Amino acid sequence: MTTSPGRRSSTFTRLLRHGFTDPSAAEQLLDLDALASVRSDPVLLEALGATADPDLALRGLVRVVEAGEESERQVLLDTLVTAKPLRDRLLGVLGASEALGDHLARHPRDWRALVTYESADLHPGVAEFEQGLADAVDPDSLRVAYRRCLLTLAARDVCGTTGLAQTAAELADLATATLRAALAIARTAAPEDAAQCRLAVVAMGKCGGRELNYVSDVDVIFVGEAHDGVDETKAMQAATRLAAHMMRICSETTVEGTIWEVDANLRPEGRNGPLVRTLSSHLAYYQRWAKTWEFQALLKARAVAGDPELGAEYVEAVSPLVWGAADRENFVPDVQKMRRRVVDNIPADRIERELKLGPGGLRDVEFAVQLLQLVHGRSDASLHSGSTLEALRALADGGYVGRADAAQLDEAYRFLRAMEHRIQLHRLRRTHLVPEDEADLRRIGRSLGMRTDPVAELNKAWKRHASVVRRLHEKIFYRPLLDAVAQLAPGESRLSPKAAAIRLEALGYADPAAALRHLEALSSGVTRKAAIQRTLLPVLLGWFADSADPDAGLLGFRKVSDALGKTPWYLRLLRDEGAAAENLARVLSAGRLAPDLLMRAPEAVAILGDPEGLRPRTREHLEQEVLAAVGRAGDAESAVAVVRGVRRRELFRTTAADLIGSYGTEDSPAEQDHGALVDRVGSAVTDLNAATIAGALRAAVRERWGDTLPTRFAVIGMGRFGGHELGYGSDADVLFVHRPREGVSDEEAGRAANAVVGEMRRLLQLPTADPPLLIDADLRPEGRTGPMVRTLKSYEAYYRRWSLVWESQALLRAEHMAGDEELGRAFVELVDPLRYPMEGLGEDAVREIRRLKARMESERMPRGADPTLHAKLGRGGLSDVEWTVQLMQMRHGWAEPGLRTTRTREALAAACAAGLIPAEDAQTLDEAWVLAARVRNAVMLVRGRPGDTFPSDARELAAVGRYLGYEPGHVGDMLDDYRRITRRARAVVEERFYGAAG
């Protein structure tokens, strides 16, 4: 086939046209003597061009021909060009599987297995495969026979003689025959063990469901019993040896390679449990210790090898446990936990290529189908199938899944499984990763019938099907619920009210009947509004079910929808702004505070659809809005009503951002820096309250004095207010200071200042729909018995003559918050020498602070409260950490500028930077303080009222756990972690506050 230089031969051109990617190499192969008799036959080139990878098919053919004996070669080549069935099968396999090409090169006579084309050969079962393995007497011969059977199976697959489901079933049947052959070899090797016991092999997973891959672990469970007259212990030891030998025969690598791993880790207690148990031992474990996922696994149990009666007894005995799993006490939290996709262990660079575990992967379909089987299989035996596709069809026939959704999932699952088969078939390796190499993608695409642009077509189809699975994975749980109540399509199979209630209960709804009423109210009818709701609700219901209180989420959504239903932008926002609907679902189902704030002005839901909507506004922005509103108002009460409305809106913004940051969304993971979450809440609520007080002050002054009060007036923040550490339920601790204007008497100025304070407090506590802002001035000189407001000179005189050490400590948090800025700065300058005394605190003052702290611990803890779980006053809680930090500030603030801050975490970091506390101790205190602060915020978010201890109600406690990042069913871990973290903090407090350190 030589040509003149610079010109391509006609063969080269034909090879390109037939799909070869390396025509030059192909030409050289065709020129080999081994193919001399067929190289010019047009049917060969045409058949090679029809394969998934013509280059690979030609290379494989050359290897097979050259490996055979002289007489065998010509028989193969003659048959190849005269018998189309063999040609299609052999070249189809060689073009799809390099590994099977290797097998044929080692065993060149095995091509004859592809010649027969009888009807029985088209759909072999276990019996036919057992016949194919009958001559295997050792692991090597079993491997050769297995590959020979696999060769015929793969040939039917790549030629399209069998579909996906049939191929997967045949692979499972071949695995069954192989397990039986391996067990027979093991029994022959140890007849004395075989004589002592009955041993049954129960297939699990894809083998049990008759939907196996080309290369997959074969999951099994072993059941053993003693033969009559044999000691049970000895019989179990014998059965264990047989089972272990059988596993090695299949799993170990020999000169003929390996078959597949036999995995027995789904057995009771997993790897830690005995390999073989008696039937009674299995049942005892399942009845007492098994978790929900173990019953989910048992759904596919099928006896395949060994003692058939014992295997059947096992399957029959566990069946009632499987179909009663949904009645178990922890089924709902287990289901919620299982519903979260397990992708944490997938490297980030692989997750987009994961065909099985990635988003929109095979596991999504399989899990959804199995969960619905568990929920509804209790009362419907038609769902008792181990096959995903059969079960999906039964779910659709019973109305448990919408027919259109089931059809789309069926198509997507078949495509994804076909991709998986082609990927694994190439080298017969266990993998679920879509390759990145273009040649691999081209081969896979061509094997699936994509010939124009295989790589682009494959990627497009894969992404489309994965998107369908991602979209439907959650919806299939909920869309039939709407069909059950909306009743828009007469004659369609739909969930009965009882079945709908069962499903809602299984997904975490405590009052399924009420939930169904809400669904009916939202989605019934033929209006555009109802149609949009039917589109939104399947997804929303899934997000509600992810929370600790799905019922509250659905009820809240109905209330918001009722309030805004006629507003054109509301449903459009939820439908078109991807984040808005999920954010709303998180907010409505996480507790009482945020929904209560939203329901007072439902239009605030618009915040959730704006990318910048959850970002807190600055104090300057808030004050500008508040003071402008006061200027427009007719009187003080209406002015402050507007101000409090702004505060309510901004509180909702803050709670929503906190909840969404703590829970995370599908597109944005939960915030891992919990300290940052606490700081954002503290700063946002502090700025908001400062702006609110500034507005109330302006309104009170304008009502009586116009633009100018007879005295300069400032509000000083104290406690958590001054420290920018306010929680949702915190009062605003303040001091009021004034300084008479020039020409105004002290008496007149004092009356004006007191009148302003009284009016501000009244206005901020007026009964309205908006939450009140309570102002607490009890930290003022002389406490409750002292004057509410003082002049700056009066403060100076008091602090110079009467100030106590606890007052100096309280002043560590003093910061100007509202009113006259110059006066506020003057007050701060006045108290600086008190809170940061030159040369630090004397020993008497240190002892007094420690005495006060010890007294507070013994007297202020509420009766009956658990000191290990009280976030404010308990062991290692807020008070412990704050007093320890404040003692360091008062002792060293004069020398360390970084300590002169009102914020606890800033001061602690500065103390660490200055070498006043080891980094490990500082980290321990910071972790405990952040956790305690989050607990207080969580309690307010969940219950709608402040609290310093964990709730006693189970659902409220679970909601606090979800906010803190704990999965359902792990509130015990949460309490244990809280005790552990605060116990370590208390140890630091004992050393740094009460001890000599610091």
PDB file of N, CA and C in Angstrom, residues 62-108:
ATOM      1  N   VAL A  62      -5.719  -7.846  15.542  1.00  0.00           N
ATOM      2  CA  VAL A  62      -4.375  -8.288  15.179  1.00  0.00           C
ATOM      3  C   VAL A  62      -3.780  -9.144  16.290  1.00  0.00           C
ATOM      4  N   ARG A  63      -3.945  -8.717  17.531  1.00  0.00           N
ATOM      5  CA  ARG A  63      -3.393  -9.481  18.657  1.00  0.00           C
ATOM      6  C   ARG A  63      -4.023 -10.866  18.752  1.00  0.00           C
ATOM      7  N   VAL A  64      -5.343 -10.950  18.556  1.00  0.00           N
ATOM      8  CA  VAL A  64      -6.029 -12.248  18.644  1.00  0.00           C
ATOM      9  C   VAL A  64      -5.570 -13.174  17.514  1.00  0.00           C
ATOM     10  N   VAL A  65      -5.497 -12.627  16.319  1.00  0.00           N
ATOM     11  CA  VAL A  65      -5.092 -13.451  15.168  1.00  0.00           C
ATOM     12  C   VAL A  65      -3.671 -13.947  15.354  1.00  0.00           C
ATOM     13  N   GLU A  66      -2.776 -13.062  15.761  1.00  0.00           N
ATOM     14  CA  GLU A  66      -1.372 -13.442  15.909  1.00  0.00           C
ATOM     15  C   GLU A  66      -1.170 -14.420  17.071  1.00  0.00           C
ATOM     16  N   ALA A  67      -2.062 -14.381  18.083  1.00  0.00           N
ATOM     17  CA  ALA A  67      -1.903 -15.278  19.233  1.00  0.00           C
ATOM     18  C   ALA A  67      -2.350 -16.701  18.915  1.00  0.00           C
ATOM     19  N   GLY A  68      -3.201 -16.869  17.883  1.00  0.00           N
ATOM     20  CA  GLY A  68      -3.733 -18.198  17.573  1.00  0.00           C
ATOM     21  C   GLY A  68      -2.755 -19.038  16.773  1.00  0.00           C
ATOM     22  N   GLU A  69      -2.985 -20.334  16.765  1.00  0.00           N
ATOM     23  CA  GLU A  69      -2.173 -21.240  15.950  1.00  0.00           C
ATOM     24  C   GLU A  69      -2.492 -21.007  14.466  1.00  0.00           C
ATOM     25  N   GLU A  70      -1.606 -21.450  13.603  1.00  0.00           N
ATOM     26  CA  GLU A  70      -1.736 -21.189  12.176  1.00  0.00           C
ATOM     27  C   GLU A  70      -3.093 -21.615  11.632  1.00  0.00           C
ATOM     28  N   SER A  71      -3.483 -22.857  11.979  1.00  0.00           N
ATOM     29  CA  SER A  71      -4.761 -23.374  11.468  1.00  0.00           C
ATOM     30  C   SER A  71      -5.942 -22.590  12.032  1.00  0.00           C
ATOM     31  N   GLU A  72      -5.815 -22.146  13.287  1.00  0.00           N
ATOM     32  CA  GLU A  72      -6.900 -21.414  13.947  1.00  0.00           C
ATOM     33  C   GLU A  72      -7.084 -20.028  13.327  1.00  0.00           C
ATOM     34  N   ARG A  73      -5.976 -19.433  12.899  1.00  0.00           N
ATOM     35  CA  ARG A  73      -6.051 -18.073  12.350  1.00  0.00           C
ATOM     36  C   ARG A  73      -6.989 -18.004  11.148  1.00  0.00           C
ATOM     37  N   GLN A  74      -6.782 -18.946  10.208  1.00  0.00           N
ATOM     38  CA  GLN A  74      -7.561 -18.858   8.983  1.00  0.00           C
ATOM     39  C   GLN A  74      -9.032 -19.131   9.222  1.00  0.00           C
ATOM     40  N   VAL A  75      -9.297 -20.048  10.180  1.00  0.00           N
ATOM     41  CA  VAL A  75     -10.700 -20.319  10.522  1.00  0.00           C
ATOM     42  C   VAL A  75     -11.350 -19.050  11.066  1.00  0.00           C
ATOM     43  N   LEU A  76     -10.633 -18.363  11.949  1.00  0.00           N
ATOM     44  CA  LEU A  76     -11.156 -17.120  12.526  1.00  0.00           C
ATOM     45  C   LEU A  76     -11.411 -16.090  11.437  1.00  0.00           C
ATOM     46  N   LEU A  77     -10.421 -15.879  10.550  1.00  0.00           N
ATOM     47  CA  LEU A  77     -10.569 -14.838   9.539  1.00  0.00           C
ATOM     48  C   LEU A  77     -11.659 -15.176   8.525  1.00  0.00           C
ATOM     49  N   ASP A  78     -11.736 -16.465   8.130  1.00  0.00           N
ATOM     50  CA  ASP A  78     -12.795 -16.864   7.201  1.00  0.00           C
ATOM     51  C   ASP A  78     -14.173 -16.643   7.810  1.00  0.00           C
ATOM     52  N   THR A  79     -14.300 -17.052   9.081  1.00  0.00           N
ATOM     53  CA  THR A  79     -15.591 -16.886   9.767  1.00  0.00           C
ATOM     54  C   THR A  79     -15.915 -15.403   9.936  1.00  0.00           C
ATOM     55  N   LEU A  80     -14.879 -14.612  10.179  1.00  0.00           N
ATOM     56  CA  LEU A  80     -15.062 -13.179  10.410  1.00  0.00           C
ATOM     57  C   LEU A  80     -15.694 -12.495   9.200  1.00  0.00           C
ATOM     58  N   VAL A  81     -15.249 -12.834   8.000  1.00  0.00           N
ATOM     59  CA  VAL A  81     -15.759 -12.129   6.814  1.00  0.00           C
ATOM     60  C   VAL A  81     -17.037 -12.757   6.266  1.00  0.00           C
ATOM     61  N   THR A  82     -17.332 -13.993   6.691  1.00  0.00           N
ATOM     62  CA  THR A  82     -18.539 -14.653   6.147  1.00  0.00           C
ATOM     63  C   THR A  82     -19.719 -14.647   7.102  1.00  0.00           C
ATOM     64  N   ALA A  83     -19.445 -14.502   8.397  1.00  0.00           N
ATOM     65  CA  ALA A  83     -20.529 -14.577   9.392  1.00  0.00           C
ATOM     66  C   ALA A  83     -20.707 -13.221  10.072  1.00  0.00           C
ATOM     67  N   LYS A  84     -21.746 -12.492   9.669  1.00  0.00           N
ATOM     68  CA  LYS A  84     -21.959 -11.146  10.249  1.00  0.00           C
ATOM     69  C   LYS A  84     -22.153 -11.172  11.768  1.00  0.00           C
ATOM     70  N   PRO A  85     -22.938 -12.135  12.342  1.00  0.00           N
ATOM     71  CA  PRO A  85     -23.088 -12.125  13.808  1.00  0.00           C
ATOM     72  C   PRO A  85     -21.748 -12.152  14.532  1.00  0.00           C
ATOM     73  N   LEU A  86     -20.830 -13.050  14.108  1.00  0.00           N
ATOM     74  CA  LEU A  86     -19.527 -13.095  14.761  1.00  0.00           C
ATOM     75  C   LEU A  86     -18.780 -11.786  14.541  1.00  0.00           C
ATOM     76  N   ARG A  87     -18.821 -11.290  13.308  1.00  0.00           N
ATOM     77  CA  ARG A  87     -18.082 -10.068  12.996  1.00  0.00           C
ATOM     78  C   ARG A  87     -18.539  -8.917  13.895  1.00  0.00           C
ATOM     79  N   ASP A  88     -19.837  -8.730  14.012  1.00  0.00           N
ATOM     80  CA  ASP A  88     -20.351  -7.635  14.839  1.00  0.00           C
ATOM     81  C   ASP A  88     -19.992  -7.826  16.307  1.00  0.00           C
ATOM     82  N   ARG A  89     -20.137  -9.079  16.768  1.00  0.00           N
ATOM     83  CA  ARG A  89     -19.885  -9.336  18.190  1.00  0.00           C
ATOM     84  C   ARG A  89     -18.402  -9.192  18.528  1.00  0.00           C
ATOM     85  N   LEU A  90     -17.552  -9.857  17.774  1.00  0.00           N
ATOM     86  CA  LEU A  90     -16.124  -9.857  18.091  1.00  0.00           C
ATOM     87  C   LEU A  90     -15.530  -8.462  17.965  1.00  0.00           C
ATOM     88  N   LEU A  91     -15.772  -7.815  16.833  1.00  0.00           N
ATOM     89  CA  LEU A  91     -15.203  -6.480  16.653  1.00  0.00           C
ATOM     90  C   LEU A  91     -15.845  -5.463  17.598  1.00  0.00           C
ATOM     91  N   GLY A  92     -17.145  -5.648  17.892  1.00  0.00           N
ATOM     92  CA  GLY A  92     -17.806  -4.757  18.845  1.00  0.00           C
ATOM     93  C   GLY A  92     -17.165  -4.827  20.213  1.00  0.00           C
ATOM     94  N   VAL A  93     -16.853  -6.038  20.672  1.00  0.00           N
ATOM     95  CA  VAL A  93     -16.189  -6.202  21.970  1.00  0.00           C
ATOM     96  C   VAL A  93     -14.777  -5.629  21.924  1.00  0.00           C
ATOM     97  N   LEU A  94     -14.024  -5.945  20.850  1.00  0.00           N
ATOM     98  CA  LEU A  94     -12.647  -5.465  20.762  1.00  0.00           C
ATOM     99  C   LEU A  94     -12.588  -3.940  20.685  1.00  0.00           C
ATOM    100  N   GLY A  95     -13.611  -3.296  20.130  1.00  0.00           N
ATOM    101  CA  GLY A  95     -13.631  -1.839  20.037  1.00  0.00           C
ATOM    102  C   GLY A  95     -14.109  -1.157  21.291  1.00  0.00           C
ATOM    103  N   ALA A  96     -14.662  -1.917  22.226  1.00  0.00           N
ATOM    104  CA  ALA A  96     -15.182  -1.316  23.458  1.00  0.00           C
ATOM    105  C   ALA A  96     -14.378  -1.690  24.686  1.00  0.00           C
ATOM    106  N   SER A  97     -13.656  -2.851  24.623  1.00  0.00           N
ATOM    107  CA  SER A  97     -13.017  -3.357  25.841  1.00  0.00           C
ATOM    108  C   SER A  97     -11.591  -3.820  25.570  1.00  0.00           C
ATOM    109  N   GLU A  98     -10.657  -3.035  26.015  1.00  0.00           N
ATOM    110  CA  GLU A  98      -9.255  -3.431  25.925  1.00  0.00           C
ATOM    111  C   GLU A  98      -8.991  -4.654  26.790  1.00  0.00           C
ATOM    112  N   ALA A  99      -9.672  -4.749  27.935  1.00  0.00           N
ATOM    113  CA  ALA A  99      -9.452  -5.863  28.860  1.00  0.00           C
ATOM    114  C   ALA A  99      -9.911  -7.185  28.254  1.00  0.00           C
ATOM    115  N   LEU A 100     -11.059  -7.192  27.576  1.00  0.00           N
ATOM    116  CA  LEU A 100     -11.515  -8.432  26.944  1.00  0.00           C
ATOM    117  C   LEU A 100     -10.662  -8.769  25.727  1.00  0.00           C
ATOM    118  N   GLY A 101     -10.089  -7.742  25.101  1.00  0.00           N
ATOM    119  CA  GLY A 101      -9.115  -8.002  24.050  1.00  0.00           C
ATOM    120  C   GLY A 101      -7.891  -8.704  24.612  1.00  0.00           C
ATOM    121  N   ASP A 102      -7.459  -8.262  25.812  1.00  0.00           N
ATOM    122  CA  ASP A 102      -6.337  -8.944  26.474  1.00  0.00           C
ATOM    123  C   ASP A 102      -6.688 -10.402  26.763  1.00  0.00           C
ATOM    124  N   HIS A 103      -7.897 -10.653  27.199  1.00  0.00           N
ATOM    125  CA  HIS A 103      -8.314 -12.027  27.489  1.00  0.00           C
ATOM    126  C   HIS A 103      -8.276 -12.880  26.223  1.00  0.00           C
ATOM    127  N   LEU A 104      -8.783 -12.366  25.117  1.00  0.00           N
ATOM    128  CA  LEU A 104      -8.780 -13.124  23.869  1.00  0.00           C
ATOM    129  C   LEU A 104      -7.359 -13.363  23.360  1.00  0.00           C
ATOM    130  N   ALA A 105      -6.459 -12.426  23.619  1.00  0.00           N
ATOM    131  CA  ALA A 105      -5.073 -12.628  23.212  1.00  0.00           C
ATOM    132  C   ALA A 105      -4.417 -13.731  24.043  1.00  0.00           C
ATOM    133  N   ARG A 106      -4.833 -13.850  25.297  1.00  0.00           N
ATOM    134  CA  ARG A 106      -4.284 -14.921  26.145  1.00  0.00           C
ATOM    135  C   ARG A 106      -4.959 -16.257  25.842  1.00  0.00           C
ATOM    136  N   HIS A 107      -6.233 -16.197  25.464  1.00  0.00           N
ATOM    137  CA  HIS A 107      -7.011 -17.412  25.194  1.00  0.00           C
ATOM    138  C   HIS A 107      -7.657 -17.266  23.818  1.00  0.00           C
ATOM    139  N   PRO A 108      -6.859 -17.383  22.755  1.00  0.00           N
ATOM    140  CA  PRO A 108      -7.347 -17.044  21.412  1.00  0.00           C
ATOM    141  C   PRO A 108      -8.474 -17.929  20.902  1.00  0.00           C
TER     142      PRO A 108
END
